[in-house]
Amino acid sequence: TDIHYWIGNTSSQDEQGAAAIYVTQLDEYLGGSPVQHREVQGCESAKFKSYFKNGLIYKKGGVGSGFTHVETNMYSMQRLLHVKGTKHVTAREVNYCTRHLKSQFYYSEGSPSFILSVSDASGQLLVQEVATSPLTQDLLSSSDCYILDQGGSSVMVWKGKAASDEERRSALSRAVGFIKAKNYPSNTKVEVMSEGGESAMFKHLFKSWKEKGQTQGLGKTHSVGKIAKVDQVKFDVMELHAQPKLAAQERMVDDASGHIQVWRIENLELKEVNPSTYGQFYGGDCYLVLYTYNRANKPQYILYMWQGRHATQDEVTACAYQAVNLDNKYNGAPTQVRVVMGKEPRHFLAIFKGGLIIFEGGTGRPGVVNRDPGARLFQVRGTHEMNTKATEVPTRASSLNTNDVFLLKTDQNVFLWYGKGCSGDEREMGKAVADLLSEQDKQVVMEGQEPAAFWVALGGKAPYASDKRLEKEVAPHEPRLFECSNQTGRFLVTEVADFTQDDLDEDDVMLLDTWEEIFLWIGNSANQYETQESYSSAVEYLKTHPAGRDPGTPVSTVKQGYEPPTFTGWFNAWDAHKWSNLNNTNLNKKTGGGGGSYSAPGGPGNIKSHNQRMSSSISSAYVDQSPSRAKPSGMLHSEQLVKKPNQLPQGVDPEKREEYLTDAEFENLFGCTRDNFQRLPKWRQNDLKKKAGMF
């Protein structure tokens, strides 16, 4: 539940204070669970604007009172509206004599500079600094309230369940006082939430966030002494197909039984890898892995770009270039996934069936002799063939870990070391990997019973991680969607609140952050500049994220109409047929406002027109002033119009077929009146026309 209270620019301090009081009372009446949002005129949050699909109008005047005299609005008055916005349109009444209007758009996401605690434990209400970013959930105590300053761009208030009534009631006023003390703008956003009802934005500011009763993978996490183990359940492909949300959360499009092709970058060109060595990746190389699987009897593709830690910059660049070439051979259908060495996605592990082995350096090129390291140590992690990989680590005792299986390979021996904290399943997978690495007999070594030759190969005994640590859990952050566009003349990134599939704009690139992975959804009409800038923005977004995100987080490129379930699962009620007709049709949606191509301040690119959808939204929200529609001569039946363009009756404009329908047929076909249809955004009109077979 969300509660928004809106503050007009000319409202009094008494009115603003009264609004805050009523919000607090309403919050208490609802049990303290809603998230409170302080909205200031002209600086409303995207979530607030999303409630008003037809846009916002700021009118002069207000409610008359003993303190304020308000002139009655005169219908004969002429008004000038300053219209701005793309997804969410706003119109502000300005002086009629204004000579020039210029819209500006900004996006910023500052880093949280504090958490401040609000506590009355000492007998008086105190506000004191607690910590700086990156933040962790354990900093929050249920007995207190906290203020989080997001670099001055917004202020968030968190109220613990066990905080006193005075702390909870004063938290909001303290936040407003904090804004004044820091000399932040009066329109700084304020968001208030209670423990257990945190917003997605709040959780994203923390490096780790654990929900009550959290589960991990397909099994439930439970504690045994000091060790947390995960009950591993093998993936059921039918279950993944039936539950796209599960597929998205598990990052698994299928049961990994599809077809694999692997290429290595050699002399900046693609060279096929011998299938007998599939799964062996060297840190001095870059690889392309094409995975093909079927969904609804149609082939689907995932193109993984694996970048070795020691590969040259030329090889990394060539890997990306060759990925584009390969992508083009499949008509843009593959989902492209950048994989940084050591950060392999779960599905990438699964397709190699427990045979994924990562060598720290060297190359897999035939005929090249790698430097002989003498002895090599591999850490094996996984409980079955769907989640196992072996990673080469420094050959020294300090690399060992009591919770895992290690494989030590020398010229004379192969040792299979079992830590005390590993399970039977982990030991079995260790044996399987050992057989792949060497045909020699393996000597099993139990922790604490190592022979002298084992320590000699590691350079002697040394302390290593022997504490029974908790299993690392994946932070369950909620997904966030951003629109990346240069339709205003500058490249901008703006967040979309409460997103659905309809928010995916075919003219733009959309960035979906699921925390474990970043998706770049490329609309069919997005231009190349947007695509390039979106990728750069995604990388920068990870580097500068206030929660200290891993810069190696996979970044996947998804094309419109070819979305895998790992992407669609984050959207409720995904319509798989929404764009089915677009894959074989070259549609140009940049029409209806004189959109053209020119060099803008943000860089070259196609600047898309949005005047039509803005004006239609504003007119419907303010007053219907649309001129009467000139009907074409002679109405036609719908079955005559649902034909190919070259089969239409003579004189019919194929781009405006709907205008030849009778009013009754129009409403029956589109589910709305003509006037309401015209008020819809252009993309929505085209969507309805496609579904009706008239586009």
PDB file of N, CA and C in Angstrom, residues 194 212 224 236 254 333 381 389 420 435 440 443 461 482 515 521 558 599 657:
ATOM      1  N   SER A 194       7.654   1.384   6.820  1.00  0.00           N
ATOM      2  CA  SER A 194       7.805   0.614   8.048  1.00  0.00           C
ATOM      3  C   SER A 194       8.578  -0.663   7.783  1.00  0.00           C
ATOM      4  N   LYS A 212      12.061 -12.232   5.367  1.00  0.00           N
ATOM      5  CA  LYS A 212      11.676 -13.223   6.362  1.00  0.00           C
ATOM      6  C   LYS A 212      11.163 -14.473   5.659  1.00  0.00           C
ATOM      7  N   VAL A 224      22.047 -25.789  10.157  1.00  0.00           N
ATOM      8  CA  VAL A 224      22.473 -26.970  10.896  1.00  0.00           C
ATOM      9  C   VAL A 224      23.736 -26.570  11.639  1.00  0.00           C
ATOM     10  N   ASP A 236      12.944 -29.051 -13.189  1.00  0.00           N
ATOM     11  CA  ASP A 236      11.932 -29.705 -14.016  1.00  0.00           C
ATOM     12  C   ASP A 236      11.566 -28.734 -15.114  1.00  0.00           C
ATOM     13  N   ASP A 254      15.575 -23.384 -19.517  1.00  0.00           N
ATOM     14  CA  ASP A 254      15.141 -24.758 -19.728  1.00  0.00           C
ATOM     15  C   ASP A 254      15.996 -25.678 -18.867  1.00  0.00           C
ATOM     16  N   ALA A 333      17.851 -12.928 -33.535  1.00  0.00           N
ATOM     17  CA  ALA A 333      17.050 -13.678 -32.562  1.00  0.00           C
ATOM     18  C   ALA A 333      17.763 -13.998 -31.250  1.00  0.00           C
ATOM     19  N   ARG A 381      32.925 -26.655  -6.817  1.00  0.00           N
ATOM     20  CA  ARG A 381      31.696 -26.301  -6.108  1.00  0.00           C
ATOM     21  C   ARG A 381      30.494 -26.788  -6.890  1.00  0.00           C
ATOM     22  N   LYS A 389      30.977 -26.330 -11.077  1.00  0.00           N
ATOM     23  CA  LYS A 389      32.105 -25.851 -11.868  1.00  0.00           C
ATOM     24  C   LYS A 389      33.380 -25.977 -11.046  1.00  0.00           C
ATOM     25  N   LYS A 420      35.934 -30.853   5.638  1.00  0.00           N
ATOM     26  CA  LYS A 420      35.005 -31.433   6.619  1.00  0.00           C
ATOM     27  C   LYS A 420      33.572 -30.937   6.412  1.00  0.00           C
ATOM     28  N   ASP A 435      37.999 -36.818 -12.936  1.00  0.00           N
ATOM     29  CA  ASP A 435      38.136 -37.723 -14.074  1.00  0.00           C
ATOM     30  C   ASP A 435      38.272 -36.950 -15.384  1.00  0.00           C
ATOM     31  N   GLN A 440      44.735 -40.133 -14.506  1.00  0.00           N
ATOM     32  CA  GLN A 440      45.529 -40.780 -13.453  1.00  0.00           C
ATOM     33  C   GLN A 440      44.628 -41.240 -12.312  1.00  0.00           C
ATOM     34  N   GLN A 443      44.082 -39.918  -5.469  1.00  0.00           N
ATOM     35  CA  GLN A 443      44.271 -40.255  -4.062  1.00  0.00           C
ATOM     36  C   GLN A 443      43.357 -39.375  -3.223  1.00  0.00           C
ATOM     37  N   LYS A 461      52.411 -26.047   4.843  1.00  0.00           N
ATOM     38  CA  LYS A 461      51.160 -25.765   5.539  1.00  0.00           C
ATOM     39  C   LYS A 461      51.007 -24.263   5.780  1.00  0.00           C
ATOM     40  N   PHE A 482      14.053   0.640 -16.346  1.00  0.00           N
ATOM     41  CA  PHE A 482      14.422   1.991 -16.754  1.00  0.00           C
ATOM     42  C   PHE A 482      14.254   2.125 -18.266  1.00  0.00           C
ATOM     43  N   TRP A 515      19.013  -7.540 -10.288  1.00  0.00           N
ATOM     44  CA  TRP A 515      20.090  -7.647  -9.291  1.00  0.00           C
ATOM     45  C   TRP A 515      21.131  -8.694  -9.676  1.00  0.00           C
ATOM     46  N   TRP A 521      16.645  -4.565 -23.118  1.00  0.00           N
ATOM     47  CA  TRP A 521      15.605  -4.930 -24.087  1.00  0.00           C
ATOM     48  C   TRP A 521      15.637  -3.923 -25.225  1.00  0.00           C
ATOM     49  N   VAL A 558      18.423  -8.441 -25.070  1.00  0.00           N
ATOM     50  CA  VAL A 558      17.227  -9.156 -25.496  1.00  0.00           C
ATOM     51  C   VAL A 558      16.540  -8.356 -26.593  1.00  0.00           C
ATOM     52  N   SER A 599      21.793  15.727 -35.560  1.00  0.00           N
ATOM     53  CA  SER A 599      22.770  15.615 -34.484  1.00  0.00           C
ATOM     54  C   SER A 599      22.307  16.418 -33.300  1.00  0.00           C
ATOM     55  N   ARG A 657      -6.703   2.736 -41.965  1.00  0.00           N
ATOM     56  CA  ARG A 657      -7.858   1.896 -42.275  1.00  0.00           C
ATOM     57  C   ARG A 657      -9.008   2.094 -41.288  1.00  0.00           C
TER      58      ARG A 657
END
